């Protein structure tokens, strides 16, 4: 493992999509959720850089002008808090490649996200953490993040959405 | 309580903002979270119908052309699943006034949301539920929603965002 490292944090562009997807797959592997990944580069392009833009992404890039070199990423979007009346910066994924951990890259990504949230006048930043991921939980508590222990997220998958859409009123 | 009722589901417009905010406050009261509400009509207008549009809303309206009459609402927006590569319809608030429950209004709102999610090619619908709200949990399980028990949402409030944004990299 490197002991110190040069990199910049920059917004991802359409050209980064294939690498972004490979980083998402590495994250899924780490979370033991690879079986859930059905995303493709086409979908990532269409839904991030097409007519609609559902997400934004920061990359930690240690490369030079001729060649990017990816250490990690943060993918986010803006939601809305009805209690605050303000947008929330929601962090969908934060991931640093295992070989480059402990160098402050995750913290750098979070600091940049906080600056973006401040600029956009967000009332909150939020993200979900797997309950077994103790190192992540420790990291987030250090920056004063508060676990919303009394809430549970419910999910409908595509099939259930179709069934519900067709059900009698 | 009425035993049957006439109403339509329609998108909220800027004119509905004051009522929308009053419904949000009633929801907060029901959730015992009134102390968290700092939203104003100005913020709801700015962030829903201004330069940026962070949310969309459906209203259950039992009024006529001359006079709306509000029974409930569903406030939502689109997020993104990196594992699916598709948007998620995220339901921030679903609320039916206590006097008008048990008449299928909540279900009607959900059916309409599912139709919107299908049209937008969403891979998922998601929302958060308070763990003590058993009647809501029972209702959601009936439509095959799955609780994401292994995840916890972490939150930074505005002060923590400012602190993080200023912290050394």
Short mmCIF file of C-alpha atoms in Angstrom, two decimals:
data_model
loop_
_atom_site.label_atom_id
_atom_site.label_comp_id
_atom_site.label_asym_id
_atom_site.label_seq_id
_atom_site.Cartn_x
_atom_site.Cartn_y
_atom_site.Cartn_z
CA UNK A 1 0.00 0.00 0.00
CA UNK A 2 1.17 3.51 -0.84
CA UNK A 3 1.88 5.72 2.19
CA UNK A 4 1.08 9.01 0.49
CA UNK A 5 -0.32 9.80 -2.88
CA UNK A 6 -1.07 12.55 -5.40
CA UNK A 7 -4.58 12.81 -6.79
CA UNK A 8 -7.28 15.30 -7.61
CA UNK A 9 -11.01 15.18 -7.01
CA UNK A 10 -12.89 15.98 -10.22
CA UNK A 11 -16.42 15.55 -11.61
CA UNK A 12 -16.90 12.44 -13.75
CA UNK A 13 -17.68 12.95 -17.43
CA UNK A 14 -19.36 10.69 -19.96
CA UNK A 15 -15.93 9.33 -20.92
CA UNK A 16 -15.53 7.95 -17.38
CA UNK A 17 -18.67 5.79 -17.57
CA UNK A 18 -16.98 2.42 -18.27
CA UNK A 19 -14.57 2.91 -15.35
CA UNK A 20 -17.36 4.19 -13.13
CA UNK A 21 -19.34 1.03 -13.78
CA UNK A 22 -16.29 -1.12 -13.02
CA UNK A 23 -15.85 0.75 -9.71
CA UNK A 24 -19.55 0.17 -8.89
CA UNK A 25 -19.01 -3.55 -9.53
CA UNK A 26 -16.02 -3.56 -7.19
CA UNK A 27 -18.14 -1.83 -4.52
CA UNK A 28 -20.89 -4.43 -5.00
CA UNK A 29 -18.31 -7.19 -4.56
CA UNK A 30 -17.10 -5.57 -1.33
CA UNK A 31 -20.71 -5.32 -0.11
CA UNK A 32 -21.37 -8.97 -1.09
CA UNK A 33 -24.15 -7.77 -3.39
CA UNK A 34 -22.71 -8.57 -6.85
CA UNK A 35 -25.84 -10.63 -7.65
CA UNK A 36 -27.89 -7.38 -7.54
CA UNK A 37 -25.89 -5.59 -10.25
CA UNK A 38 -27.63 -5.47 -13.63
CA UNK A 39 -26.43 -2.00 -14.66
CA UNK A 40 -24.73 -1.46 -18.03
CA UNK A 41 -22.61 1.33 -19.54
CA UNK A 42 -25.53 2.19 -21.83
CA UNK A 43 -27.85 2.71 -18.83
CA UNK A 44 -25.22 4.74 -16.97
CA UNK A 45 -24.78 6.99 -20.02
CA UNK A 46 -28.48 7.38 -20.70
CA UNK A 47 -29.42 8.13 -17.09
CA UNK A 48 -26.44 10.28 -16.16
CA UNK A 49 -25.48 12.12 -19.34
CA UNK A 50 -28.58 11.85 -21.53
CA UNK A 51 -31.87 13.74 -21.71
CA UNK A 52 -32.30 13.14 -17.98
CA UNK A 53 -29.46 13.35 -15.51
CA UNK A 54 -30.27 11.34 -12.41
CA UNK A 55 -26.83 11.37 -10.81
CA UNK A 56 -23.56 13.24 -10.43
CA UNK A 57 -20.20 11.76 -9.57
CA UNK A 58 -16.81 12.77 -8.20
CA UNK A 59 -13.70 10.78 -9.00
CA UNK A 60 -10.42 10.60 -7.13
CA UNK A 61 -8.02 10.60 -10.07
CA UNK A 62 -4.30 10.08 -9.54
CA UNK A 63 -3.39 10.09 -13.22
CA UNK A 64 -1.98 12.79 -15.47
CA UNK A 65 -3.29 14.49 -18.60
CA UNK A 66 -2.45 11.53 -20.80
CA UNK A 67 -3.90 8.81 -18.58
CA UNK A 68 -6.44 8.82 -15.74
CA UNK A 69 -5.87 6.53 -12.75
CA UNK A 70 -8.84 5.86 -10.53
CA UNK A 71 -8.59 5.51 -6.75
CA UNK A 72 -12.23 5.96 -5.76
CA UNK A 73 -15.54 7.68 -6.41
CA UNK A 74 -18.57 9.31 -4.81
CA UNK A 75 -21.89 9.14 -6.67
CA UNK A 76 -24.64 11.48 -5.46
CA UNK A 77 -27.83 13.36 -6.31
CA UNK A 78 -30.16 15.87 -4.71
CA UNK A 79 -33.33 14.80 -2.92
CA UNK A 80 -35.64 17.01 -0.82
CA UNK A 81 -36.53 17.22 2.86
CA UNK A 82 -40.14 18.31 3.41
CA UNK A 83 -39.35 19.10 7.05
CA UNK A 84 -36.49 21.46 6.10
CA UNK A 85 -38.00 22.65 2.81
CA UNK A 86 -34.48 22.33 1.41
CA UNK A 87 -32.61 19.91 -0.83
CA UNK A 88 -30.64 17.04 0.70
CA UNK A 89 -27.36 15.88 -0.82
CA UNK A 90 -27.82 12.11 -0.96
CA UNK A 91 -24.65 10.07 -1.30
CA UNK A 92 -25.56 6.84 -3.07
CA UNK A 93 -22.06 5.32 -3.21
CA UNK A 94 -18.72 6.18 -1.67
CA UNK A 95 -15.90 3.80 -2.47
CA UNK A 96 -12.12 3.79 -2.33
CA UNK A 97 -10.21 0.88 -3.85
CA UNK A 98 -8.83 -1.35 -1.05
CA UNK A 99 -5.19 -0.72 -2.10
CA UNK A 100 -5.62 3.02 -1.58
CA UNK A 101 -7.41 3.16 1.76
CA UNK A 102 -6.12 4.96 4.83
CA UNK A 103 -4.73 7.81 2.74
CA UNK A 104 -7.59 10.24 3.30
CA UNK A 105 -9.22 9.79 -0.11
CA UNK A 106 -12.67 8.99 1.32
CA UNK A 107 -12.45 11.98 3.65
CA UNK A 108 -11.40 14.23 0.74
CA UNK A 109 -14.41 13.08 -1.27
CA UNK A 110 -16.71 13.79 1.70
CA UNK A 111 -15.22 17.25 2.26
CA UNK A 112 -15.80 18.12 -1.39
CA UNK A 113 -19.39 16.82 -1.15
CA UNK A 114 -19.99 18.95 1.95
CA UNK A 115 -18.76 22.02 0.03
CA UNK A 116 -21.21 21.20 -2.78
CA UNK A 117 -24.05 20.69 -0.26
CA UNK A 118 -23.27 24.05 1.33
CA UNK A 119 -23.21 25.79 -2.06
CA UNK A 120 -26.58 24.24 -2.98
CA UNK A 121 -28.05 25.31 0.39
CA UNK A 122 -28.81 21.75 1.41
CA UNK A 123 -30.36 21.20 4.84
CA UNK A 124 -28.93 17.69 5.10
CA UNK A 125 -26.52 15.13 3.72
CA UNK A 126 -27.62 11.50 3.93
CA UNK A 127 -26.43 8.03 2.90
CA UNK A 128 -27.13 4.40 3.79
CA UNK A 129 -24.61 2.08 5.43
CA UNK A 130 -24.66 -1.71 5.75
CA UNK A 131 -25.03 -2.60 9.43
CA UNK A 132 -22.03 -4.99 9.39
CA UNK A 133 -19.69 -2.39 7.89
CA UNK A 134 -18.21 -1.28 11.21
CA UNK A 135 -15.17 0.51 9.74
CA UNK A 136 -17.51 2.68 7.64
CA UNK A 137 -19.76 3.35 10.65
CA UNK A 138 -16.76 4.40 12.78
CA UNK A 139 -15.57 6.68 9.99
CA UNK A 140 -18.98 8.36 9.64
CA UNK A 141 -19.43 8.85 13.37
CA UNK A 142 -16.10 10.71 13.46
CA UNK A 143 -17.57 13.38 11.17
CA UNK A 144 -20.68 13.68 13.43
CA UNK A 145 -23.07 11.76 11.18
CA UNK A 146 -26.08 10.48 13.13
CA UNK A 147 -27.63 7.04 12.47
CA UNK A 148 -31.39 7.19 11.81
CA UNK A 149 -31.94 3.99 13.79
CA UNK A 150 -35.71 4.39 14.09
CA UNK A 151 -36.33 4.29 10.33
CA UNK A 152 -36.40 1.37 7.87
CA UNK A 153 -36.33 1.76 4.10
CA UNK A 154 -38.90 -0.28 2.16
CA UNK A 155 -38.35 -1.24 -1.45
CA UNK A 156 -40.45 -2.35 -4.42
CA UNK A 157 -38.58 -4.01 -7.28
CA UNK A 158 -39.54 -3.64 -10.95
CA UNK A 159 -41.94 -6.59 -10.92
CA UNK A 160 -43.73 -5.30 -7.83
CA UNK A 161 -43.98 -1.83 -9.41
CA UNK A 162 -45.66 -3.33 -12.49
CA UNK A 163 -48.05 -5.38 -10.33
CA UNK A 164 -48.96 -2.33 -8.24
CA UNK A 165 -49.44 -0.13 -11.31
CA UNK A 166 -51.94 -2.67 -12.69
CA UNK A 167 -53.82 -3.35 -9.46
CA UNK A 168 -57.41 -2.12 -9.03
CA UNK A 169 -57.81 1.19 -7.25
CA UNK B 1 -65.67 9.13 9.05
CA UNK B 2 -67.02 9.01 5.49
CA UNK B 3 -67.66 5.49 4.15
CA UNK B 4 -67.01 6.33 0.51
CA UNK B 5 -65.77 9.41 -1.18
CA UNK B 6 -65.21 11.16 -4.51
CA UNK B 7 -61.75 12.53 -5.26
CA UNK B 8 -59.17 12.77 -7.97
CA UNK B 9 -55.41 12.32 -7.85
CA UNK B 10 -53.68 15.27 -9.53
CA UNK B 11 -50.18 16.82 -9.61
CA UNK B 12 -49.69 19.69 -7.16
CA UNK B 13 -49.08 23.15 -8.64
CA UNK B 14 -47.42 26.22 -7.17
CA UNK B 15 -50.85 27.41 -5.95
CA UNK B 16 -51.08 24.33 -3.71
CA UNK B 17 -47.87 25.15 -1.80
CA UNK B 18 -49.50 26.65 1.35
CA UNK B 19 -51.82 23.64 1.72
CA UNK B 20 -48.99 21.24 0.94
CA UNK B 21 -46.94 22.75 3.75
CA UNK B 22 -49.90 22.47 6.14
CA UNK B 23 -50.26 18.77 5.21
CA UNK B 24 -46.52 18.25 5.82
CA UNK B 25 -46.96 19.80 9.28
CA UNK B 26 -49.86 17.45 10.01
CA UNK B 27 -47.70 14.51 8.94
CA UNK B 28 -44.89 15.71 11.22
CA UNK B 29 -47.37 15.92 14.09
CA UNK B 30 -48.51 12.34 13.41
CA UNK B 31 -44.86 11.22 13.35
CA UNK B 32 -44.14 13.13 16.60
CA UNK B 33 -41.49 15.12 14.73
CA UNK B 34 -43.02 18.63 14.67
CA UNK B 35 -39.87 20.03 16.33
CA UNK B 36 -37.91 19.13 13.15
CA UNK B 37 -40.07 21.23 10.80
CA UNK B 38 -38.46 24.53 9.76
CA UNK B 39 -39.81 24.59 6.17
CA UNK B 40 -41.63 27.67 4.85
CA UNK B 41 -43.89 28.33 1.86
CA UNK B 42 -41.10 30.39 0.33
CA UNK B 43 -38.67 27.46 0.50
CA UNK B 44 -41.29 25.05 -0.88
CA UNK B 45 -41.93 27.39 -3.82
CA UNK B 46 -38.27 28.06 -4.51
CA UNK B 47 -37.20 24.42 -4.34
CA UNK B 48 -40.21 22.87 -6.08
CA UNK B 49 -41.34 25.43 -8.64
CA UNK B 50 -38.31 27.72 -9.05
CA UNK B 51 -35.10 27.49 -11.04
CA UNK B 52 -34.50 24.08 -9.53
CA UNK B 53 -37.25 21.55 -8.99
CA UNK B 54 -36.26 19.08 -6.29
CA UNK B 55 -39.64 17.43 -5.76
CA UNK B 56 -42.95 16.50 -7.34
CA UNK B 57 -46.23 15.96 -5.57
CA UNK B 58 -49.58 14.25 -6.08
CA UNK B 59 -52.67 15.45 -4.22
CA UNK B 60 -55.89 13.59 -3.45
CA UNK B 61 -58.38 16.38 -4.09
CA UNK B 62 -62.08 15.89 -3.31
CA UNK B 63 -63.12 19.42 -4.21
CA UNK B 64 -64.68 20.85 -7.34
CA UNK B 65 -63.56 23.49 -9.82
CA UNK B 66 -64.36 26.36 -7.49
CA UNK B 67 -62.76 24.94 -4.35
CA UNK B 68 -60.12 22.26 -3.73
CA UNK B 69 -60.51 19.93 -0.75
CA UNK B 70 -57.43 18.05 0.33
CA UNK B 71 -57.54 14.48 1.65
CA UNK B 72 -53.88 13.51 1.32
CA UNK B 73 -50.64 13.79 -0.64
CA UNK B 74 -47.61 11.93 -1.93
CA UNK B 75 -44.35 13.85 -2.36
CA UNK B 76 -41.63 12.17 -4.42
CA UNK B 77 -38.54 12.59 -6.58
CA UNK B 78 -36.22 10.48 -8.68
CA UNK B 79 -32.97 9.11 -7.31
CA UNK B 80 -30.63 6.58 -8.98
CA UNK B 81 -29.60 3.01 -8.28
CA UNK B 82 -26.01 2.30 -9.33
CA UNK B 83 -26.68 -1.44 -9.13
CA UNK B 84 -29.63 -1.23 -11.54
CA UNK B 85 -28.30 1.70 -13.57
CA UNK B 86 -31.86 3.03 -13.50
CA UNK B 87 -33.75 5.78 -11.66
CA UNK B 88 -35.57 4.97 -8.43
CA UNK B 89 -38.86 6.64 -7.58
CA UNK B 90 -38.30 7.74 -3.99
CA UNK B 91 -41.42 8.50 -1.98
CA UNK B 92 -40.48 11.08 0.64
CA UNK B 93 -43.94 11.51 2.22
CA UNK B 94 -47.24 9.69 1.90
CA UNK B 95 -50.02 11.01 4.11
CA UNK B 96 -53.80 10.76 4.30
CA UNK B 97 -55.67 12.91 6.81
CA UNK B 98 -56.87 10.73 9.73
CA UNK B 99 -60.57 11.48 8.99
CA UNK B 100 -60.23 10.04 5.50
CA UNK B 101 -58.32 6.82 6.14
CA UNK B 102 -59.56 3.35 5.25
CA UNK B 103 -61.11 4.60 2.01
CA UNK B 104 -58.30 3.53 -0.31
CA UNK B 105 -56.79 6.98 -0.81
CA UNK B 106 -53.27 5.91 0.20
CA UNK B 107 -53.48 2.88 -2.08
CA UNK B 108 -54.71 5.09 -4.96
CA UNK B 109 -51.74 7.41 -4.49
CA UNK B 110 -49.34 4.43 -4.50
CA UNK B 111 -50.93 2.96 -7.65
CA UNK B 112 -50.49 6.26 -9.44
CA UNK B 113 -46.86 6.48 -8.27
CA UNK B 114 -46.21 2.95 -9.56
CA UNK B 115 -47.60 3.98 -12.96
CA UNK B 116 -45.24 6.98 -12.97
CA UNK B 117 -42.30 4.76 -11.94
CA UNK B 118 -43.12 2.33 -14.77
CA UNK B 119 -43.34 5.16 -17.30
CA UNK B 120 -39.96 6.55 -16.17
CA UNK B 121 -38.40 3.05 -16.42
CA UNK B 122 -37.50 3.00 -12.73
CA UNK B 123 -35.80 -0.11 -11.38
CA UNK B 124 -37.12 0.49 -7.87
CA UNK B 125 -39.51 2.42 -5.66
CA UNK B 126 -38.29 3.21 -2.13
CA UNK B 127 -39.43 5.04 0.99
CA UNK B 128 -38.58 5.13 4.71
CA UNK B 129 -40.97 4.07 7.48
CA UNK B 130 -40.79 4.74 11.21
CA UNK B 131 -40.27 1.43 13.01
CA UNK B 132 -43.19 2.00 15.42
CA UNK B 133 -45.66 2.71 12.61
CA UNK B 134 -47.05 -0.83 12.43
CA UNK B 135 -50.18 0.05 10.44
CA UNK B 136 -47.99 1.59 7.72
CA UNK B 137 -45.66 -1.43 7.76
CA UNK B 138 -48.60 -3.85 7.41
CA UNK B 139 -49.96 -1.77 4.55
CA UNK B 140 -46.62 -1.76 2.69
CA UNK B 141 -46.03 -5.49 3.15
CA UNK B 142 -49.42 -6.15 1.51
CA UNK B 143 -48.12 -4.59 -1.71
CA UNK B 144 -44.93 -6.75 -1.54
CA UNK B 145 -42.57 -4.01 -0.36
CA UNK B 146 -39.44 -5.47 1.26
CA UNK B 147 -37.83 -3.88 4.35
CA UNK B 148 -34.10 -3.20 3.91
CA UNK B 149 -33.37 -4.28 7.47
CA UNK B 150 -29.61 -4.56 7.03
CA UNK B 151 -29.13 -0.87 6.13
CA UNK B 152 -29.09 2.25 8.33
CA UNK B 153 -29.30 5.78 6.98
CA UNK B 154 -26.75 8.26 8.36
CA UNK B 155 -27.41 11.99 8.39
CA UNK B 156 -25.40 15.19 8.62
CA UNK B 157 -27.34 18.32 9.55
CA UNK B 158 -26.51 21.79 8.23
CA UNK B 159 -24.03 22.59 10.99
CA UNK B 160 -22.15 19.33 10.47
CA UNK B 161 -22.07 19.98 6.70
CA UNK B 162 -20.46 23.39 7.31
CA UNK B 163 -17.93 21.90 9.74
CA UNK B 164 -17.04 19.13 7.29
CA UNK B 165 -16.74 21.54 4.36
CA UNK B 166 -14.22 23.59 6.39
CA UNK B 167 -12.22 20.69 7.77
CA UNK B 168 -8.64 20.08 6.54
CA UNK B 169 -8.29 17.55 3.79
#
